[in-house]
Short mmCIF file of C-alpha atoms in Angstrom, two decimals:
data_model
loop_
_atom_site.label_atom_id
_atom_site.label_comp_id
_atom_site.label_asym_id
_atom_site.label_seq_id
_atom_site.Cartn_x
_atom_site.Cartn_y
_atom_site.Cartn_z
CA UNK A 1 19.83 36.73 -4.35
CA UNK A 2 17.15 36.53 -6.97
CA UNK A 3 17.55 40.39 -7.54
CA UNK A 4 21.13 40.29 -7.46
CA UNK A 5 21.06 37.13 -10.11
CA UNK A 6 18.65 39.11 -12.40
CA UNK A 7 20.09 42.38 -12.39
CA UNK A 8 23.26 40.76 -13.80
CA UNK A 9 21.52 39.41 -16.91
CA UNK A 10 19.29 41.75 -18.03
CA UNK A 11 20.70 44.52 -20.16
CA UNK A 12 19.26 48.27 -20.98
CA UNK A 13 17.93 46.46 -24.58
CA UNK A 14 15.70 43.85 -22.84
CA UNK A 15 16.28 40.56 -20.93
CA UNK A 16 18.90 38.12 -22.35
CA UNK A 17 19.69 35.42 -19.94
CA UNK A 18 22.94 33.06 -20.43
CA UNK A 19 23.16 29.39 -19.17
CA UNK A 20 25.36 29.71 -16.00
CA UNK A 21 25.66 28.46 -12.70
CA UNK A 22 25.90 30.80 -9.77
CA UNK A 23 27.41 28.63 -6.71
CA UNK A 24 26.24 30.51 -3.94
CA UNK A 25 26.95 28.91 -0.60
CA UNK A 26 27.80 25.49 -2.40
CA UNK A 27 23.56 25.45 -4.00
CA UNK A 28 23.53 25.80 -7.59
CA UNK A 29 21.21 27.70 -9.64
CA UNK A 30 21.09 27.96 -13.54
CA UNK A 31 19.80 30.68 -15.60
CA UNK A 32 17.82 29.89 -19.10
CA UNK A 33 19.82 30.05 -22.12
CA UNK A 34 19.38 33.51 -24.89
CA UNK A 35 16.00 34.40 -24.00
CA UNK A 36 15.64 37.84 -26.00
CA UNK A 37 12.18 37.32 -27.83
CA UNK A 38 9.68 40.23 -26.61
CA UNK A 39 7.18 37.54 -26.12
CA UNK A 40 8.28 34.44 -24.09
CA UNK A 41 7.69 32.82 -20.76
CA UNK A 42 10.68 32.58 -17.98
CA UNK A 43 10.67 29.19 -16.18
CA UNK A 44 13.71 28.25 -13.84
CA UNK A 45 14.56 24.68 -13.26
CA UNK A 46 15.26 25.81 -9.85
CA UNK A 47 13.50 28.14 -6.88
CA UNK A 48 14.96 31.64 -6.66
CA UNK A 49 14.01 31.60 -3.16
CA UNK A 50 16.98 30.38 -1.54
CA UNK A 51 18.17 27.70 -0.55
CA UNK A 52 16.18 25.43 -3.38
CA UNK A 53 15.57 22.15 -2.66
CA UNK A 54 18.27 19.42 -1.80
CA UNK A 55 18.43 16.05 -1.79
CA UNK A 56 14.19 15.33 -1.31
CA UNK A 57 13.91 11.89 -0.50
CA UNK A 58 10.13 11.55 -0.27
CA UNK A 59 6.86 13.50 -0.88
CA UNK A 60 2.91 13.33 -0.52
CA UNK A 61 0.18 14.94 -1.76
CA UNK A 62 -2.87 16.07 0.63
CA UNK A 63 -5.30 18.59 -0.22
CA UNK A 64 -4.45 19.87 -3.32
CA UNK A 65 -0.91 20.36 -1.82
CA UNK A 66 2.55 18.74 -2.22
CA UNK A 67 4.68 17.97 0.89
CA UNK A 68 8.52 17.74 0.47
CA UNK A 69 10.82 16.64 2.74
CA UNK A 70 13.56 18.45 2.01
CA UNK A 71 15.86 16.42 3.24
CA UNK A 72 19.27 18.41 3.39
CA UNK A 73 17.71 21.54 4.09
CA UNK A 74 16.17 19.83 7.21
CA UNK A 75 12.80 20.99 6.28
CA UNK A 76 9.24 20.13 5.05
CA UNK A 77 8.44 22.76 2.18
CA UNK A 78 4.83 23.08 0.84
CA UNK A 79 3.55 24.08 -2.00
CA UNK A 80 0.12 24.55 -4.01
CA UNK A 81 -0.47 21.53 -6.54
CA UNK A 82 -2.16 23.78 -9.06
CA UNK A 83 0.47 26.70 -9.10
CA UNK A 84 3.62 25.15 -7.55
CA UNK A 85 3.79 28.21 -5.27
CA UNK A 86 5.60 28.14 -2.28
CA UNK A 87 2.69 28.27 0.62
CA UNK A 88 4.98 27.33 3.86
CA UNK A 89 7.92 25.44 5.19
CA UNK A 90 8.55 24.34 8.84
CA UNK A 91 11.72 22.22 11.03
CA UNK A 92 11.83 20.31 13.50
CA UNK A 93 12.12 22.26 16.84
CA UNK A 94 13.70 19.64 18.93
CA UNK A 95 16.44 18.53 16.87
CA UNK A 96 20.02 20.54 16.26
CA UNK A 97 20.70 22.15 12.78
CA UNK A 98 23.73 20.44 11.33
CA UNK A 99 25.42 20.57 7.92
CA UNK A 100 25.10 17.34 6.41
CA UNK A 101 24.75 13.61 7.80
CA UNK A 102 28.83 13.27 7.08
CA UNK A 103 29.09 15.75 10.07
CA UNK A 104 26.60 15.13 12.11
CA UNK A 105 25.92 13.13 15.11
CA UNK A 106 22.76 10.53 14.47
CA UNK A 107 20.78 11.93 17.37
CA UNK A 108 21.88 15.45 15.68
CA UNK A 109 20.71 15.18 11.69
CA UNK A 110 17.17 16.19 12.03
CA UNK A 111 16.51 14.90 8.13
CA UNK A 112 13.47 14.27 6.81
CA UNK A 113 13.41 11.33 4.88
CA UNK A 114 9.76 10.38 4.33
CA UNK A 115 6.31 12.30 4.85
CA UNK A 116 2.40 11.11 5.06
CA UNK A 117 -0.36 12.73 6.47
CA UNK A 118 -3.07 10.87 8.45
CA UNK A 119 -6.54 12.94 9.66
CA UNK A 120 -4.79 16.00 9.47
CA UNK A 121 -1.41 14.60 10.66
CA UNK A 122 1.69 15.12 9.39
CA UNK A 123 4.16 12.03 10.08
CA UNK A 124 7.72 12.76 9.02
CA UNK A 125 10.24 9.69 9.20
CA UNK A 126 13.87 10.94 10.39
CA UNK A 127 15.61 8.09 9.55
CA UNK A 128 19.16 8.92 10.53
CA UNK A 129 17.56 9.46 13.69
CA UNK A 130 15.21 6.69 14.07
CA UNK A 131 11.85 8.35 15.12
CA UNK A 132 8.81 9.41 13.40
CA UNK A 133 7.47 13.48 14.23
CA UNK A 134 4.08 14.40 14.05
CA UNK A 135 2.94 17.56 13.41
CA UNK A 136 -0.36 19.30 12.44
CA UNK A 137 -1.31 20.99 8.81
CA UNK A 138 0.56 24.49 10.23
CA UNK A 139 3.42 22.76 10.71
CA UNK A 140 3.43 23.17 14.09
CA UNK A 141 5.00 20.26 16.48
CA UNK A 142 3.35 17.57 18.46
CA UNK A 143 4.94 14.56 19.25
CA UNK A 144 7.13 11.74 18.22
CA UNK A 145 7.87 8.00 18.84
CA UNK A 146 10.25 5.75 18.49
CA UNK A 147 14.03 4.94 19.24
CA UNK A 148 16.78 3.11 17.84
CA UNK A 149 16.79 -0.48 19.06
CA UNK A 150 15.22 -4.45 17.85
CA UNK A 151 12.14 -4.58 20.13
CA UNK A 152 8.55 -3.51 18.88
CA UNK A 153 8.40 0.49 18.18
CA UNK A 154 11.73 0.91 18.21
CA UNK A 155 13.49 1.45 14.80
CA UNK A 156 17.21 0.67 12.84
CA UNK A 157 16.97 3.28 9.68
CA UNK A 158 13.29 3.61 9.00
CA UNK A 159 13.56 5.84 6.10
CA UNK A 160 10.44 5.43 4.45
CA UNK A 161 6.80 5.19 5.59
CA UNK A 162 3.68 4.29 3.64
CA UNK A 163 -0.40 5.05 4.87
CA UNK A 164 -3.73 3.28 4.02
CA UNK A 165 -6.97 2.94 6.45
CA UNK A 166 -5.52 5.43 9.29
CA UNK A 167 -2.72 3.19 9.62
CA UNK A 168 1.23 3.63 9.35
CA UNK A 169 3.44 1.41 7.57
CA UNK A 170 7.19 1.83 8.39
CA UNK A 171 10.08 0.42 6.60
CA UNK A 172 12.07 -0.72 9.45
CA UNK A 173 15.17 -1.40 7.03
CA UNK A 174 18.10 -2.56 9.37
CA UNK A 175 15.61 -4.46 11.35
CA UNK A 176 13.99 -5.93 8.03
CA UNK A 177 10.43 -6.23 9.06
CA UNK A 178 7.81 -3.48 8.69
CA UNK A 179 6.05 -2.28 11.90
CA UNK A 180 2.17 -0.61 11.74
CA UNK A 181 1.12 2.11 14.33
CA UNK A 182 -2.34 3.51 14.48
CA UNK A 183 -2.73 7.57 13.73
CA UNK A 184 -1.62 7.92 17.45
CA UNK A 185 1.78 6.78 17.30
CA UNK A 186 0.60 3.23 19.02
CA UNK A 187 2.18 0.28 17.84
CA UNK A 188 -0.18 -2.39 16.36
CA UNK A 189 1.52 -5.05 14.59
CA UNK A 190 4.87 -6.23 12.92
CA UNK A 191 5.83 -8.83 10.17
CA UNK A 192 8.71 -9.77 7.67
CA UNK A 193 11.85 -12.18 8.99
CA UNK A 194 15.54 -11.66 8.00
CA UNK A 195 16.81 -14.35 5.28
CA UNK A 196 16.92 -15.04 1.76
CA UNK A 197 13.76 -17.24 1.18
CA UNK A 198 10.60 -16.35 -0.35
CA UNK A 199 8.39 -13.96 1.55
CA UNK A 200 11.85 -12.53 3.97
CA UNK A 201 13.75 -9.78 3.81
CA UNK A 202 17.01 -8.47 3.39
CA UNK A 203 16.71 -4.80 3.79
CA UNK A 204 12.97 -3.35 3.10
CA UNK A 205 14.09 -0.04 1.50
CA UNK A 206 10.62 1.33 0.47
CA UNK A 207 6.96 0.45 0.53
CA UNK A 208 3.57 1.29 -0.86
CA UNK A 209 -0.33 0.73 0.41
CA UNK A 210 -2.20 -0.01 -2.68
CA UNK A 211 -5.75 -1.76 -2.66
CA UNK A 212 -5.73 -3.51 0.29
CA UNK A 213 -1.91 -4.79 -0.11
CA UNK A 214 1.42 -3.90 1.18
CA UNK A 215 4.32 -3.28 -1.62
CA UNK A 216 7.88 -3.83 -0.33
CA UNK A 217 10.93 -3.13 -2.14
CA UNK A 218 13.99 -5.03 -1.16
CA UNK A 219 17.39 -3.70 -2.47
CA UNK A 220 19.66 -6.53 -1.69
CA UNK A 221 17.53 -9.83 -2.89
CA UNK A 222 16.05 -7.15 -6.36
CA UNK A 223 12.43 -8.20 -5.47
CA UNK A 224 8.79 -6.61 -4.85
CA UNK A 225 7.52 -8.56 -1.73
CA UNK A 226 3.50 -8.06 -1.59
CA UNK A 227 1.69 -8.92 1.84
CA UNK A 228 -1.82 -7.94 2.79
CA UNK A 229 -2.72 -5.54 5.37
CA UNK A 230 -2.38 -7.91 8.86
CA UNK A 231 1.33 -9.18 7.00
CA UNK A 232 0.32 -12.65 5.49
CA UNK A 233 3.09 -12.80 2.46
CA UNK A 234 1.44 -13.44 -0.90
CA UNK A 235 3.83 -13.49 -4.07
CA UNK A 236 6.67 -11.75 -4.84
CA UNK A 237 8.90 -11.28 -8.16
CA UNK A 238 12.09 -10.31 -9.32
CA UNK A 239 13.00 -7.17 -10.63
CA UNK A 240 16.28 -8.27 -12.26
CA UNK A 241 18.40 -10.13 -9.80
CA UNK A 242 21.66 -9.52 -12.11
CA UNK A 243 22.15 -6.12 -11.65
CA UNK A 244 19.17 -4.46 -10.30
CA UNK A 245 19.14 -2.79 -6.51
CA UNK A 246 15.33 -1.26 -6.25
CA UNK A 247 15.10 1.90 -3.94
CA UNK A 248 11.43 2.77 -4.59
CA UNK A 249 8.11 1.26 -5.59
CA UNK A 250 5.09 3.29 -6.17
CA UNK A 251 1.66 2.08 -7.38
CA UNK A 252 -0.70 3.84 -9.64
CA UNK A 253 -4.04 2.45 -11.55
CA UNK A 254 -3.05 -0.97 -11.43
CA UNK A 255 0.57 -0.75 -12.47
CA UNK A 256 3.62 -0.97 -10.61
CA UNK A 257 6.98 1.46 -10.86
CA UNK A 258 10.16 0.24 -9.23
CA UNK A 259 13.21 3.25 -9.62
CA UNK A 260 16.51 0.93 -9.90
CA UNK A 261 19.49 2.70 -9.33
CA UNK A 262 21.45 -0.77 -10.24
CA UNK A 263 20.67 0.14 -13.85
CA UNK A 264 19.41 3.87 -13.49
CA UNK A 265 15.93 3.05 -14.77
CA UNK A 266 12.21 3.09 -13.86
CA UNK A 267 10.62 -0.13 -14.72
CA UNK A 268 7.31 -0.57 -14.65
CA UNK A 269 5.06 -4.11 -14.01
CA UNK A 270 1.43 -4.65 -13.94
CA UNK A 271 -0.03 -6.10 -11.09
#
């Protein structure tokens, strides 16, 4: 594909690339625009190496190397940090290829929603499937736990999954707690109630370890919930209750981002 999209745009008198979009098998690529100096660097705003990434909803960094879950390519793709070369990419083997999650049975979907890596484990959350995989630094398969149901281990849409001291924080979103597992898959604790008064949930959509502390974003109420590590709720504050609907929360040197797709921003809080 790459040669076949090259070969098209580059011309006896040099190379001379027009802005274009080549839909090939429904994944779009685009081209740079006039390039025709005899001195210039070619970047792509998208892999060559087909299929590019689609849909990634969540990524980690270990080792000088970013993680992506690739999430409708039903893959994990890695890549070197300093270079942004393409290293490796490995699937779930015990899960059926399907198109998208519109055609697919849940126990079918095998999408990765959310990645960490613990001592040299890789835990990827499916959650259209509700169950966590682990797998080792080759991407090679070793076990998984969890099912859908309400009681302790089991999951309703645990999309997103957060690490800090060998321990795994999961987003269990239509259950609207958050459930901790040691680095062996063994369920430790839970916390969080459903309702609408300070310190509950409504659906925990996203969550982040930071300093000793447990960030929870909560799309329906528009707040940050913060609890310590054991669950013991200490503040919380709202984003914007109007018109905001917070889908992620990352923390970084002592500030806080929130991505609200209510108002298609990234706001940003200190502690």
């Amino acid at each position: 594909l790459a040669d076949k999209l090259l070969s098209d745009t580059i011309g006896s008198d040099g190379v001379k690339l027009s802005t274009t979009n080549q839909d090939t098998y429904n994944k779009k690529f685009t081209t740079l625009h006039d390039l025709g100096s005899d001195d210039f660097n070619i970047v792509f705003d998208h892999a060559l190496d087909y299929p590019p990434i689609n849909w990634s909803m969540g990524m980690t960094i270990y080792d000088e190397r970013l993680y992506v879950a690739d999430t409708d390519n039903h893959r994990i793709i890695v890549y070197d940090l300093e270079n942004n070369e393409k290293l490796s990419t490995f699937t779930s083997p015990i899960q059926e290829y399907c198109e998208t999650i519109e055609v697919c049975a849940v126990e079918n979907r095998n999408l990765p929603t959310s990645i960490k890596i613990i001592d040299e484990k890789i835990f990827v959350a499916y959650g259209f499937q509700d169950e966590i995989q682990v797998f080792d630094l080759g991407g090679n398969y070793l076990w998984k736990f969890g099912s859908f149901g309400t009681q302790a281990g089991q999951f309703n849409a645990p999309h997103r999954i957060a690490t800090l001291n060998n321990e795994l924080f999961v987003a269990d979103s239509g259950n609207h707690r958050i459930q901790v597992f040691d680095n062996n898959g063994n369920f430790l604790r839970q916390f969080g109630t459903n309702g609408d008064s300070v310190g509950q949930f409504s659906k925990p959509i996203d969550l982040y370890a930071y300093n000793g502390q447990i960030f929870v974003a909560d799309s329906i109420r528009a707040t940050i919930l913060v609890f310590d590590l054991n669950g013991k709720f200490m503040k919380e504050f709202v984003i914007n209750q109007n018109i905001s609907e917070p889908h992620g929360v990352f923390v970084y040197d002592d500030l806080i981002f929130v991505s609200d797709v209510g108002d298609l921003s990234v706001k940003v809080f200190d502690l």
